[in-house]
Short mmCIF file of C-alpha atoms in Angstrom, two decimals:
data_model
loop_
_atom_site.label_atom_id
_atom_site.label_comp_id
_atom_site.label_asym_id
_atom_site.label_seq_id
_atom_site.Cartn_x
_atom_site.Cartn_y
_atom_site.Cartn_z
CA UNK A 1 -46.63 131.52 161.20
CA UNK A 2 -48.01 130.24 164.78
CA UNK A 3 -44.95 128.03 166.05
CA UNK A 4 -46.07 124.07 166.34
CA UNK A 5 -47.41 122.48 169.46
CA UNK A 6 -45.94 120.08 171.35
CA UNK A 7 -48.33 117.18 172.26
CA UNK A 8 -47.24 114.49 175.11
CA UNK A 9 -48.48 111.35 175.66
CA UNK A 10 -48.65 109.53 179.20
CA UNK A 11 -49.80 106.37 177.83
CA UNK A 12 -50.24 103.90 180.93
CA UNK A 13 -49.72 105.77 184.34
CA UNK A 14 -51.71 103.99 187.36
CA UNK A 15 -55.17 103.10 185.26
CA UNK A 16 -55.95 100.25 185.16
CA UNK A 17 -57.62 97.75 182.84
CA UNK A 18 -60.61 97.52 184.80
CA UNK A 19 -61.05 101.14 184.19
CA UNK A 20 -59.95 100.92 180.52
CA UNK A 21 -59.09 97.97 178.65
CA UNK A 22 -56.57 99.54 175.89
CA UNK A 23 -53.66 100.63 178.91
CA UNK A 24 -50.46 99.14 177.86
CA UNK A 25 -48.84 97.22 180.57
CA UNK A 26 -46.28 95.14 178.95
CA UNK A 27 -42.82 96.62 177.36
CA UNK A 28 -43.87 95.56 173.70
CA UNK A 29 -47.10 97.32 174.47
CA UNK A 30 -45.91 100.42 175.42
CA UNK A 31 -43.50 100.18 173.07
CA UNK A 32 -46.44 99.62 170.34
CA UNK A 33 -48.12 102.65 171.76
CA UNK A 34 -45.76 104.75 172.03
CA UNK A 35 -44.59 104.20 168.19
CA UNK A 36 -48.51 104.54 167.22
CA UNK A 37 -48.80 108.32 168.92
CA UNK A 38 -45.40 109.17 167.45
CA UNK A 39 -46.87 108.49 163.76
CA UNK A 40 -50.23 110.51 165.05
CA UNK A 41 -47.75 113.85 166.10
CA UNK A 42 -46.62 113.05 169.98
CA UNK A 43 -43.12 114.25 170.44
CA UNK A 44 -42.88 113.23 173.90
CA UNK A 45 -44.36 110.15 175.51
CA UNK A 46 -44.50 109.15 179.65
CA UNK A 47 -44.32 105.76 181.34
CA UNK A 48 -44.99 103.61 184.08
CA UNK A 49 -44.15 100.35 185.39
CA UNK A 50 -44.13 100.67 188.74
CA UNK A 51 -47.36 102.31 190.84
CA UNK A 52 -46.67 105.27 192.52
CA UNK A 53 -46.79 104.14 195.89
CA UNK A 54 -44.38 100.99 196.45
CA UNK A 55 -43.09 99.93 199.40
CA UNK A 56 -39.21 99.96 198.80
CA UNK A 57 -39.43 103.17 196.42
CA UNK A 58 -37.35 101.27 193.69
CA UNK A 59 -38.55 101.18 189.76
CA UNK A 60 -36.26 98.87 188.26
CA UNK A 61 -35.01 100.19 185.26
CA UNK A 62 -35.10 97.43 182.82
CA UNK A 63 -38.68 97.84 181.89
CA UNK A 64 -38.22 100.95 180.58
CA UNK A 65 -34.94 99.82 178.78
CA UNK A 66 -37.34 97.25 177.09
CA UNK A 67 -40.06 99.34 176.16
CA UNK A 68 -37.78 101.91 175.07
CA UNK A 69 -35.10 100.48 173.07
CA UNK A 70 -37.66 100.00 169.83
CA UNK A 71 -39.40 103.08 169.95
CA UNK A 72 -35.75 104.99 170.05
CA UNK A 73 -34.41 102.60 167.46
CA UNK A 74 -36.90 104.28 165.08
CA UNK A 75 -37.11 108.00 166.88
CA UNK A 76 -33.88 107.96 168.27
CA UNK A 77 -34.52 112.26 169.37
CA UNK A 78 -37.87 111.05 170.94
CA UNK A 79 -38.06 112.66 174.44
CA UNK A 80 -39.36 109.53 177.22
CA UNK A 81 -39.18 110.40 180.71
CA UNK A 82 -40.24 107.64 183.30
CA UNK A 83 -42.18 108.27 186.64
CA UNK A 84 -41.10 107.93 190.46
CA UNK A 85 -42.46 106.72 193.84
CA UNK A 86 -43.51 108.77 196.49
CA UNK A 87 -40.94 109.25 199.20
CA UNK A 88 -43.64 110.21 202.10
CA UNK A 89 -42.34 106.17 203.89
CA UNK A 90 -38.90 107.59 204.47
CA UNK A 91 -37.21 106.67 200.84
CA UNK A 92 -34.34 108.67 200.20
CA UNK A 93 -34.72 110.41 196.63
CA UNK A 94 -31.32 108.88 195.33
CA UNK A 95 -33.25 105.48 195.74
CA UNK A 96 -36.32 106.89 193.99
CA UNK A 97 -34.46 108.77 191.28
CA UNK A 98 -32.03 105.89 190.30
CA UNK A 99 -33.91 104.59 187.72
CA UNK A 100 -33.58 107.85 186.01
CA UNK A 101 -30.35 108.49 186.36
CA UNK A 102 -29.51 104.89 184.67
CA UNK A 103 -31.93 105.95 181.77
CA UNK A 104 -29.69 109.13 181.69
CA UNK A 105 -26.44 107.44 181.34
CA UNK A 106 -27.46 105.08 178.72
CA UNK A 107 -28.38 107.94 177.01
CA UNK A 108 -32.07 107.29 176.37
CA UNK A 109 -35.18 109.37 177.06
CA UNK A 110 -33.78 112.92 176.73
CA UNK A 111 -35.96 114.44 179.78
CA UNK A 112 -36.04 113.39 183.43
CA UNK A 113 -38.91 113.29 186.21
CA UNK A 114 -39.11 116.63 188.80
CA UNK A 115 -41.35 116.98 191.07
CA UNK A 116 -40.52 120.32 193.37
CA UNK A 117 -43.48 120.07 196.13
CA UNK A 118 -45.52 117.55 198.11
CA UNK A 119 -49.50 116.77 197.71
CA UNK A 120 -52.15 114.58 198.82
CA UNK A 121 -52.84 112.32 195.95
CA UNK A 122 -55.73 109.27 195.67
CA UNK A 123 -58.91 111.24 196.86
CA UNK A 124 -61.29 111.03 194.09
CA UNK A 125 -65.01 113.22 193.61
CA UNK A 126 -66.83 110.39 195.00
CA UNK A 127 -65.06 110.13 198.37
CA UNK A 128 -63.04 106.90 197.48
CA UNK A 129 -58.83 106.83 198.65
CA UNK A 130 -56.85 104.83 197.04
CA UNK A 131 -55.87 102.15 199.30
CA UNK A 132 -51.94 102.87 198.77
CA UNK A 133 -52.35 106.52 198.69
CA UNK A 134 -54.23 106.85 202.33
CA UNK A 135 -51.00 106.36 204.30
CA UNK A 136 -49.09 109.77 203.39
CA UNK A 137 -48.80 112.58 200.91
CA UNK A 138 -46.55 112.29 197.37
CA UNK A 139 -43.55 113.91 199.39
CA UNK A 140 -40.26 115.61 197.51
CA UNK A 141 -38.61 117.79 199.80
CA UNK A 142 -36.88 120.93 198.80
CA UNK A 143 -33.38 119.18 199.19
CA UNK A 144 -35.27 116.61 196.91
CA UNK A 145 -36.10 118.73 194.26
CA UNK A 146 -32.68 120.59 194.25
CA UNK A 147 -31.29 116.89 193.91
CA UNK A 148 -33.74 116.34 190.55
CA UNK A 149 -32.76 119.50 189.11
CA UNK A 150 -28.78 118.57 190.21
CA UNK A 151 -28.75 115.70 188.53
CA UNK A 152 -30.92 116.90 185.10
CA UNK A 153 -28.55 119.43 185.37
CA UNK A 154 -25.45 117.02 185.39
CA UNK A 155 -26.80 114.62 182.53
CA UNK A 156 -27.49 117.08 180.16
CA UNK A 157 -31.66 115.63 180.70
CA UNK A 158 -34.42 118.43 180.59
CA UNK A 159 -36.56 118.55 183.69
CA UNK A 160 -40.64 117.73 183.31
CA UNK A 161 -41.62 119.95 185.56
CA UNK A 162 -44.80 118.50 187.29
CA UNK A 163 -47.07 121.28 188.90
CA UNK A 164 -49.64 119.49 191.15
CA UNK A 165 -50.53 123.15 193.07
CA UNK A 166 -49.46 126.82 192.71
CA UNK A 167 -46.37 125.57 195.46
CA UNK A 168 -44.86 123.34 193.44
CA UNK A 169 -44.85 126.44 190.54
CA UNK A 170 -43.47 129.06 192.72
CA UNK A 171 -40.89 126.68 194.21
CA UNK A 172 -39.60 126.12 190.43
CA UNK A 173 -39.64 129.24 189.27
CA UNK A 174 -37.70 130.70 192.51
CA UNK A 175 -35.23 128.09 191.77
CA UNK A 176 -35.17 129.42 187.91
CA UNK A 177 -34.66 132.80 188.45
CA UNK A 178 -31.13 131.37 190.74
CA UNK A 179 -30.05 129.63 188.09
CA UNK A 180 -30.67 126.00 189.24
CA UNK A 181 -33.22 124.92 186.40
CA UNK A 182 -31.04 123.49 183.53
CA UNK A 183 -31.81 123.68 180.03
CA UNK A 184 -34.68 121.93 178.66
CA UNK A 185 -37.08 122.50 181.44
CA UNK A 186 -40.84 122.36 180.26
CA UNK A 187 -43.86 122.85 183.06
CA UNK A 188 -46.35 120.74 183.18
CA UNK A 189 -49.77 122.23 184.56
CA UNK A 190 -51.48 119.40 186.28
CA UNK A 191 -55.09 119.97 187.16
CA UNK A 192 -57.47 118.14 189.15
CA UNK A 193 -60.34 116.46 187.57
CA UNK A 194 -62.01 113.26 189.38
CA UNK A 195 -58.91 113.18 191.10
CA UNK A 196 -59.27 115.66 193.68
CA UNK A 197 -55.97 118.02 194.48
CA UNK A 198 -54.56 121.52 193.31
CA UNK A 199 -56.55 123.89 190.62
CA UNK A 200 -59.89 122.97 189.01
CA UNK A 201 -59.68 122.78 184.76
CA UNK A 202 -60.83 126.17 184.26
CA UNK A 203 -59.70 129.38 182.48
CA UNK A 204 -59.44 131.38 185.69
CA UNK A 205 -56.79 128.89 187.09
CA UNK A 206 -54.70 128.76 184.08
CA UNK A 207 -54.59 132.00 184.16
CA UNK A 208 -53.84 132.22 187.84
CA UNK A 209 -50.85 129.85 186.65
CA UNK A 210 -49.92 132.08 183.75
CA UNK A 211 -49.52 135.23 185.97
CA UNK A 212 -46.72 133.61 187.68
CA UNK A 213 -45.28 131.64 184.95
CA UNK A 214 -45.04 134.23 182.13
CA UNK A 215 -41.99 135.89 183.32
CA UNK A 216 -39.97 133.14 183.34
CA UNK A 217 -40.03 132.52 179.70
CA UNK A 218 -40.42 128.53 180.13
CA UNK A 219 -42.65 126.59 177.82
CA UNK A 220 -45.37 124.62 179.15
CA UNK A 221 -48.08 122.27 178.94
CA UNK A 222 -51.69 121.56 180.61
CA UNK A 223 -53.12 118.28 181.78
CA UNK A 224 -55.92 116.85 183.47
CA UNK A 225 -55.69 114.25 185.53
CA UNK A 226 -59.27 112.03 185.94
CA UNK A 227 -60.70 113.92 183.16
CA UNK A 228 -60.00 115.31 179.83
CA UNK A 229 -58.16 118.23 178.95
CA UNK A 230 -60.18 118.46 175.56
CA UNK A 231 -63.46 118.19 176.22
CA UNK A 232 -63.09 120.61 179.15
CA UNK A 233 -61.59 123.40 176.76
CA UNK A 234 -58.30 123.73 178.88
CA UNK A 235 -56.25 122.57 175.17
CA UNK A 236 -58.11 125.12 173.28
CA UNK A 237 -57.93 127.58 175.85
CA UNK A 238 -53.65 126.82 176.65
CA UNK A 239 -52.58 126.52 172.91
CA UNK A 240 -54.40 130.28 172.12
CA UNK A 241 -52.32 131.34 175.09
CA UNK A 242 -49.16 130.21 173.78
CA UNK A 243 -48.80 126.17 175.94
CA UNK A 244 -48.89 123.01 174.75
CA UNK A 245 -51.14 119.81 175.55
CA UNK A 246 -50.46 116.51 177.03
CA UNK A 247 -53.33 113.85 176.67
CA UNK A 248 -52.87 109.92 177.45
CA UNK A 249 -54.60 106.99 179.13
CA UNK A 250 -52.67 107.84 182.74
CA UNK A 251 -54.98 111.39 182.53
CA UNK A 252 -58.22 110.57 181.26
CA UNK A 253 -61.22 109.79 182.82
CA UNK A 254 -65.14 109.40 181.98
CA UNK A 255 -67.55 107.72 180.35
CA UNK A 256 -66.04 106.30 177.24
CA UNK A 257 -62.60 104.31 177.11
CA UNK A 258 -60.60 105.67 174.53
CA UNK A 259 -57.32 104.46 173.03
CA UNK A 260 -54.48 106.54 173.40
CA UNK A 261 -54.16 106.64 169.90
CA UNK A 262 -57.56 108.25 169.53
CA UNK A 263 -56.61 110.92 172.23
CA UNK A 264 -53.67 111.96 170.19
CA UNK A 265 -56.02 111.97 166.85
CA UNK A 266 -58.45 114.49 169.09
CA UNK A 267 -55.86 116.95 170.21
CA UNK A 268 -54.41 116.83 166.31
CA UNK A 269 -57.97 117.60 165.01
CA UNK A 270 -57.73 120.69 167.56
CA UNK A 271 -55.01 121.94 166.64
CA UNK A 272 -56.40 121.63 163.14
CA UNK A 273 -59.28 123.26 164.22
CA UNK A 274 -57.07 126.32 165.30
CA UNK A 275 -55.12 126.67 162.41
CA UNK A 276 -51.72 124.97 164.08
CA UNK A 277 -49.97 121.54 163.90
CA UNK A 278 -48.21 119.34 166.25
CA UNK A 279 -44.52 119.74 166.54
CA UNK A 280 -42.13 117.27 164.97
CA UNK A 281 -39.58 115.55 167.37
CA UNK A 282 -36.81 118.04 165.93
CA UNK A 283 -38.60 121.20 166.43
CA UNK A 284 -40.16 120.11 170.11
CA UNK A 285 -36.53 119.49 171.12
CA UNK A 286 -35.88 123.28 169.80
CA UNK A 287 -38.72 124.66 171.85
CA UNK A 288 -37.24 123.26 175.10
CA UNK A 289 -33.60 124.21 173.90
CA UNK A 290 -32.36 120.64 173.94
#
């Protein structure tokens, strides 16, 4: 039998209800959403309630708390993992990170944020910079990343591995093949869609990504971010070459303004489609060897 797929949700990210109406902003909404993509086949879901780009680099933690307590009162093996800000205005990563290690020592989430590379994120296919992006580049040094992986490392958290460019991948892997990747590490293949950085959606790149990843043994996922990883074909084309999917109202982009409900029933009708299923909370957490 094919082993399951693990489908993530990013429900909120930095879109905003201009763009789509349905993003959940509040705790009880992404609390709400979360719990409705759970009970659709998402095993691991990814928040936001800061932006990216904030001047003092701090999250506060008690959002997430909120948001979270419900959902994990109900899936209490659900994986959550929060986001960070961009340290490119001097912000030490033990400021940006502290959010997540608080998450980590109550105990709730299961994964933590790493980044391993910097990139040049806000440009979008029609010329247009994000206001808060222009400044500077999303900046993790390589004592930054070790720091991430340290401190997954230290509370027992599996690292999402974000992969904005083939850097950030080759950074990661060199650091798994010394032994400084804990357990639980899953890749996540980020590709450009309206949002303009790293590899184009295509075959040839994931494959470009495969070549170098396929050694290591470490599961992973594709996204696109300003687009969608299903209509593209990137899903089809990663879960016939062994990844998994992550879909969500922080990713998508186009002409129609799904729910992130109905993204989750798409990817499930895929799978479908291809003769697979989504993996259960139990058996995702046995995938990443958590």
């Amino acid at each position: 039998m094919p082993s399951p797929v693990i489908v993530e949700v990013a429900v909120n990210g930095a879109t905003p209800r201009s763009v789509n109406p349905h993003v959940p902003l509040t705790p009880a909404e992404v609390a709400d959403e979360m719990l409705a993509c759970v009970a659709r086949g998402a095993s691991i879901a990814h928040d936001h309630h800061e932006a990216m780009f904030v001047p003092s680099g701090v999250h506060p933690v008690e959002p997430y708390v909120e948001a979270w307590t419900p959902v994990l009162a109900q899936y209490p093996d659900l994986l959550l993992y929060a986001t960070m800000a961009a340290g490119a205005r001097g912000i030490p990563i033990e400021t940006r990170w502290a959010h997540h290690e608080e998450l980590a020592r109550r105990g709730m989430g299961g994964l933590s944020l790493v980044d391993p590379g910097s990139v040049n994120l806000g440009l979008t296919s029609d010329g247009v910079v994000a206001e808060a992006a222009a400044p500077g580049p999303y900046q993790n040094s390589l004592a930054d990343t070790e720091h991430m992986f340290a401190r997954c490392a230290a509370h027992g958290t599996g690292p999402s591995i974000s992969i904005f460019d083939p850097s950030f991948l080759r950074v990661a892997l060199t650091l798994h093949r010394h032994g400084r990747v804990p357990p639980g590490a899953i890749v996540k293949l980020y590709f450009g869609g309206a949002l303009e950085f790293g590899l184009p959606p295509t075959t040839t790149a994931l494959e470009a990504y495969l070549e170098m990843l396929e050694p290591s043994g470490l599961p992973w996922s594709v996204a696109v971010l300003g687009g969608d990883v299903v209509a593209t074909g990137l899903a089809e084309t990663a879960v016939r070459r062994g990844g998994h999917v992550r879909v969500g109202l922080e990713d998508h982009a186009g002409t129609s303004t799904p729910t992130n409900t109905a993204l989750v029933d798409e990817v499930v009708a895929l799978l479908a489609d291809l003769g697979r299923r989504p993996a259960t909370i139990a058996e995702t957490r046995g995938l990443l060897g958590l």
